[in-house]
PDB file of C-alpha atoms in Angstrom:
ATOM      1  CA  MET A 299     -27.554 -47.728 -41.326  1.00  0.00           C
ATOM      2  CA  GLU A 300     -25.077 -45.058 -42.421  1.00  0.00           C
ATOM      3  CA  ALA A 301     -26.631 -42.442 -40.119  1.00  0.00           C
ATOM      4  CA  GLN A 302     -26.445 -44.886 -37.230  1.00  0.00           C
ATOM      5  CA  LEU A 303     -22.757 -45.596 -37.881  1.00  0.00           C
ATOM      6  CA  LYS A 304     -22.003 -41.878 -37.980  1.00  0.00           C
ATOM      7  CA  HIS A 305     -23.915 -41.326 -34.734  1.00  0.00           C
ATOM      8  CA  TYR A 306     -21.886 -43.915 -32.812  1.00  0.00           C
ATOM      9  CA  GLU A 307     -18.601 -42.807 -34.359  1.00  0.00           C
ATOM     10  CA  ASN A 308     -19.373 -39.239 -33.263  1.00  0.00           C
ATOM     11  CA  LYS A 309     -20.213 -40.339 -29.726  1.00  0.00           C
ATOM     12  CA  LEU A 310     -16.857 -42.086 -29.401  1.00  0.00           C
ATOM     13  CA  ALA A 311     -15.054 -39.135 -30.979  1.00  0.00           C
ATOM     14  CA  PHE A 312     -16.464 -36.688 -28.432  1.00  0.00           C
ATOM     15  CA  GLU A 313     -17.065 -38.731 -25.259  1.00  0.00           C
ATOM     16  CA  MET A 314     -14.986 -40.935 -22.977  1.00  0.00           C
ATOM     17  CA  ASP A 315     -16.017 -43.165 -20.091  1.00  0.00           C
ATOM     18  CA  PRO A 316     -14.178 -43.350 -16.740  1.00  0.00           C
ATOM     19  CA  SER A 317     -12.475 -46.623 -17.650  1.00  0.00           C
ATOM     20  CA  ASP A 318     -11.026 -45.158 -20.854  1.00  0.00           C
ATOM     21  CA  LEU A 319      -9.864 -42.044 -18.997  1.00  0.00           C
ATOM     22  CA  PHE A 320      -8.264 -44.100 -16.233  1.00  0.00           C
ATOM     23  CA  ASP A 321      -6.419 -46.202 -18.827  1.00  0.00           C
ATOM     24  CA  ALA A 322      -5.285 -43.115 -20.761  1.00  0.00           C
ATOM     25  CA  LEU A 323      -3.910 -41.513 -17.599  1.00  0.00           C
ATOM     26  CA  ASN A 324      -2.167 -44.711 -16.497  1.00  0.00           C
ATOM     27  CA  ASN A 325      -0.688 -45.274 -19.947  1.00  0.00           C
ATOM     28  CA  GLY A 326       0.844 -41.808 -20.026  1.00  0.00           C
ATOM     29  CA  GLU A 327      -1.247 -40.626 -22.961  1.00  0.00           C
ATOM     30  CA  LYS A 328      -1.234 -36.911 -23.710  1.00  0.00           C
ATOM     31  CA  VAL A 329      -4.471 -36.113 -21.918  1.00  0.00           C
ATOM     32  CA  MET A 330      -5.368 -33.500 -19.324  1.00  0.00           C
ATOM     33  CA  VAL A 331      -8.488 -33.617 -17.185  1.00  0.00           C
ATOM     34  CA  ILE A 332     -10.437 -30.408 -16.560  1.00  0.00           C
ATOM     35  CA  ASP A 333     -12.964 -30.099 -13.768  1.00  0.00           C
ATOM     36  CA  ALA A 334     -15.416 -27.580 -15.222  1.00  0.00           C
ATOM     37  CA  ARG A 335     -17.247 -26.971 -11.919  1.00  0.00           C
ATOM     38  CA  LYS A 336     -16.820 -24.032  -9.578  1.00  0.00           C
ATOM     39  CA  ALA A 337     -13.732 -24.040  -7.338  1.00  0.00           C
ATOM     40  CA  PHE A 338     -15.567 -25.194  -4.187  1.00  0.00           C
ATOM     41  CA  GLY A 339     -16.663 -28.396  -5.952  1.00  0.00           C
ATOM     42  CA  PHE A 340     -13.123 -29.075  -7.138  1.00  0.00           C
ATOM     43  CA  GLU A 341     -11.661 -28.395  -3.699  1.00  0.00           C
ATOM     44  CA  ALA A 342     -14.111 -30.786  -2.057  1.00  0.00           C
ATOM     45  CA  GLU A 343     -13.438 -33.661  -4.448  1.00  0.00           C
ATOM     46  CA  HIS A 344     -11.857 -34.115  -7.850  1.00  0.00           C
ATOM     47  CA  ILE A 345     -10.259 -36.650 -10.150  1.00  0.00           C
ATOM     48  CA  PRO A 346      -6.515 -37.000  -9.453  1.00  0.00           C
ATOM     49  CA  THR A 347      -4.327 -34.985 -11.883  1.00  0.00           C
ATOM     50  CA  ALA A 348      -7.312 -32.781 -12.823  1.00  0.00           C
ATOM     51  CA  ILE A 349      -7.038 -29.025 -13.024  1.00  0.00           C
ATOM     52  CA  ASN A 350      -9.916 -26.707 -12.271  1.00  0.00           C
ATOM     53  CA  ILE A 351     -11.130 -24.241 -14.871  1.00  0.00           C
ATOM     54  CA  PRO A 352     -14.804 -23.490 -14.272  1.00  0.00           C
ATOM     55  CA  HIS A 353     -16.666 -23.338 -17.583  1.00  0.00           C
ATOM     56  CA  ARG A 354     -17.794 -19.772 -16.832  1.00  0.00           C
ATOM     57  CA  GLU A 355     -14.144 -18.699 -16.606  1.00  0.00           C
ATOM     58  CA  MET A 356     -12.815 -20.416 -19.738  1.00  0.00           C
ATOM     59  CA  ASN A 357     -11.394 -17.828 -22.092  1.00  0.00           C
ATOM     60  CA  GLU A 358      -8.185 -16.975 -23.974  1.00  0.00           C
ATOM     61  CA  GLU A 359      -6.543 -15.643 -20.821  1.00  0.00           C
ATOM     62  CA  SER A 360      -7.438 -18.514 -18.470  1.00  0.00           C
ATOM     63  CA  THR A 361      -6.326 -21.147 -20.992  1.00  0.00           C
ATOM     64  CA  LYS A 362      -3.263 -19.484 -22.533  1.00  0.00           C
ATOM     65  CA  HIS A 363      -0.888 -21.751 -20.575  1.00  0.00           C
ATOM     66  CA  LEU A 364      -2.460 -24.943 -21.983  1.00  0.00           C
ATOM     67  CA  ASP A 365      -0.991 -27.032 -24.802  1.00  0.00           C
ATOM     68  CA  LYS A 366      -3.310 -27.182 -27.816  1.00  0.00           C
ATOM     69  CA  GLU A 367      -1.682 -30.397 -29.028  1.00  0.00           C
ATOM     70  CA  ILE A 368      -3.057 -32.657 -26.284  1.00  0.00           C
ATOM     71  CA  LEU A 369      -6.543 -33.968 -25.538  1.00  0.00           C
ATOM     72  CA  TYR A 370      -8.606 -32.360 -22.778  1.00  0.00           C
ATOM     73  CA  VAL A 371     -11.353 -34.267 -20.991  1.00  0.00           C
ATOM     74  CA  THR A 372     -13.941 -32.140 -19.214  1.00  0.00           C
ATOM     75  CA  TYR A 373     -16.116 -33.362 -16.375  1.00  0.00           C
ATOM     76  CA  CYS A 374     -18.587 -32.127 -13.765  1.00  0.00           C
ATOM     77  CA  ASP A 375     -20.805 -33.750 -11.111  1.00  0.00           C
ATOM     78  CA  GLY A 376     -22.620 -36.222 -13.340  1.00  0.00           C
ATOM     79  CA  ILE A 377     -25.567 -36.676 -15.640  1.00  0.00           C
ATOM     80  CA  GLY A 378     -27.642 -34.038 -13.841  1.00  0.00           C
ATOM     81  CA  CYS A 379     -25.022 -31.359 -14.476  1.00  0.00           C
ATOM     82  CA  ASN A 380     -24.006 -29.824 -17.801  1.00  0.00           C
ATOM     83  CA  ALA A 381     -20.848 -27.950 -16.738  1.00  0.00           C
ATOM     84  CA  SER A 382     -18.744 -30.524 -18.593  1.00  0.00           C
ATOM     85  CA  THR A 383     -20.735 -29.981 -21.788  1.00  0.00           C
ATOM     86  CA  LYS A 384     -20.418 -26.209 -21.463  1.00  0.00           C
ATOM     87  CA  GLY A 385     -16.710 -26.620 -20.706  1.00  0.00           C
ATOM     88  CA  ALA A 386     -16.184 -28.890 -23.713  1.00  0.00           C
ATOM     89  CA  LEU A 387     -17.973 -26.374 -25.933  1.00  0.00           C
ATOM     90  CA  ASN A 388     -15.921 -23.466 -24.591  1.00  0.00           C
ATOM     91  CA  MET A 389     -12.629 -25.331 -24.951  1.00  0.00           C
ATOM     92  CA  THR A 390     -13.517 -26.383 -28.494  1.00  0.00           C
ATOM     93  CA  LYS A 391     -14.335 -22.779 -29.406  1.00  0.00           C
ATOM     94  CA  LEU A 392     -10.885 -21.843 -28.039  1.00  0.00           C
ATOM     95  CA  GLY A 393      -9.226 -24.347 -30.385  1.00  0.00           C
ATOM     96  CA  PHE A 394      -8.588 -27.299 -28.070  1.00  0.00           C
ATOM     97  CA  LYS A 395      -9.205 -31.006 -28.758  1.00  0.00           C
ATOM     98  CA  VAL A 396     -11.824 -32.067 -26.222  1.00  0.00           C
ATOM     99  CA  LYS A 397     -13.856 -35.027 -25.031  1.00  0.00           C
ATOM    100  CA  GLU A 398     -16.487 -35.069 -22.326  1.00  0.00           C
ATOM    101  CA  LEU A 399     -16.354 -37.606 -19.493  1.00  0.00           C
ATOM    102  CA  LEU A 400     -19.544 -39.657 -19.361  1.00  0.00           C
ATOM    103  CA  GLY A 401     -21.178 -39.584 -15.929  1.00  0.00           C
ATOM    104  CA  GLY A 402     -18.728 -37.081 -14.460  1.00  0.00           C
ATOM    105  CA  ILE A 403     -17.102 -37.608 -11.093  1.00  0.00           C
ATOM    106  CA  GLU A 404     -20.062 -39.695  -9.898  1.00  0.00           C
ATOM    107  CA  TRP A 405     -19.462 -42.412 -12.482  1.00  0.00           C
ATOM    108  CA  TRP A 406     -15.694 -42.105 -11.872  1.00  0.00           C
ATOM    109  CA  LYS A 407     -16.336 -43.011  -8.229  1.00  0.00           C
ATOM    110  CA  PHE A 408     -18.959 -45.628  -9.150  1.00  0.00           C
ATOM    111  CA  ASP A 409     -16.302 -47.421 -11.209  1.00  0.00           C
ATOM    112  CA  GLY A 410     -14.084 -47.572  -8.120  1.00  0.00           C
ATOM    113  CA  TYR A 411     -11.473 -44.905  -8.848  1.00  0.00           C
ATOM    114  CA  ALA A 412      -9.908 -42.778  -6.112  1.00  0.00           C
ATOM    115  CA  THR A 413     -10.540 -39.057  -5.765  1.00  0.00           C
ATOM    116  CA  GLU A 414      -8.682 -36.215  -4.081  1.00  0.00           C
ATOM    117  CA  GLY A 415      -9.783 -33.133  -2.145  1.00  0.00           C
ATOM    118  CA  THR A 416     -11.138 -32.390   1.306  1.00  0.00           C
ATOM    119  CA  ASN A 417     -13.844 -35.041   0.788  1.00  0.00           C
ATOM    120  CA  GLY A 418     -11.706 -37.230  -1.476  1.00  0.00           C
ATOM    121  CA  LYS A 419     -12.078 -40.986  -1.501  1.00  0.00           C
ATOM    122  CA  LYS A 420      -8.511 -42.212  -1.040  1.00  0.00           C
ATOM    123  CA  ALA A 421      -9.558 -45.841  -1.317  1.00  0.00           C
ATOM    124  CA  GLY A 422      -9.984 -47.029  -4.858  1.00  0.00           C
ATOM    125  CA  LEU A 423      -7.859 -47.576  -7.916  1.00  0.00           C
ATOM    126  CA  LYS A 424      -5.152 -44.951  -8.155  1.00  0.00           C
ATOM    127  CA  ILE A 425      -3.480 -43.480 -11.191  1.00  0.00           C
ATOM    128  CA  GLU A 426       0.094 -44.690 -11.184  1.00  0.00           C
ATOM    129  CA  CYS A 427       2.717 -43.960 -13.763  1.00  0.00           C
ATOM    130  CA  ALA A 428       4.931 -46.924 -14.586  1.00  0.00           C
ATOM    131  CA  CYS A 429       7.469 -44.834 -16.465  1.00  0.00           C
TER     132      CYS A 429
END
């Protein structure tokens, strides 16, 4: 039972679903979303407010402008892609607090949230700051 508890606690400590991310962004929590795919994927479609740092380019130089006191959530295409996992690993090695978005942008869209980019889905729930 103890191993099972630890397993589920670890999952929640290191993963986030689209609903939790949407709520965190809307509530003004200190979270930044990182699209860990190549630039052409980001340009075509991405989660609003996300920045693009491909996992292959994550290093001290490409992340020096980022605040190490906030939470970063990495994502990629979805369950058939591991760019978010590689990005989360790289960011963790660089000293950042990181969670991985379950299901990537595909599950984000499946849950009905808007996207941006040349192929962005403008319809859907939008991130709106009430502050």
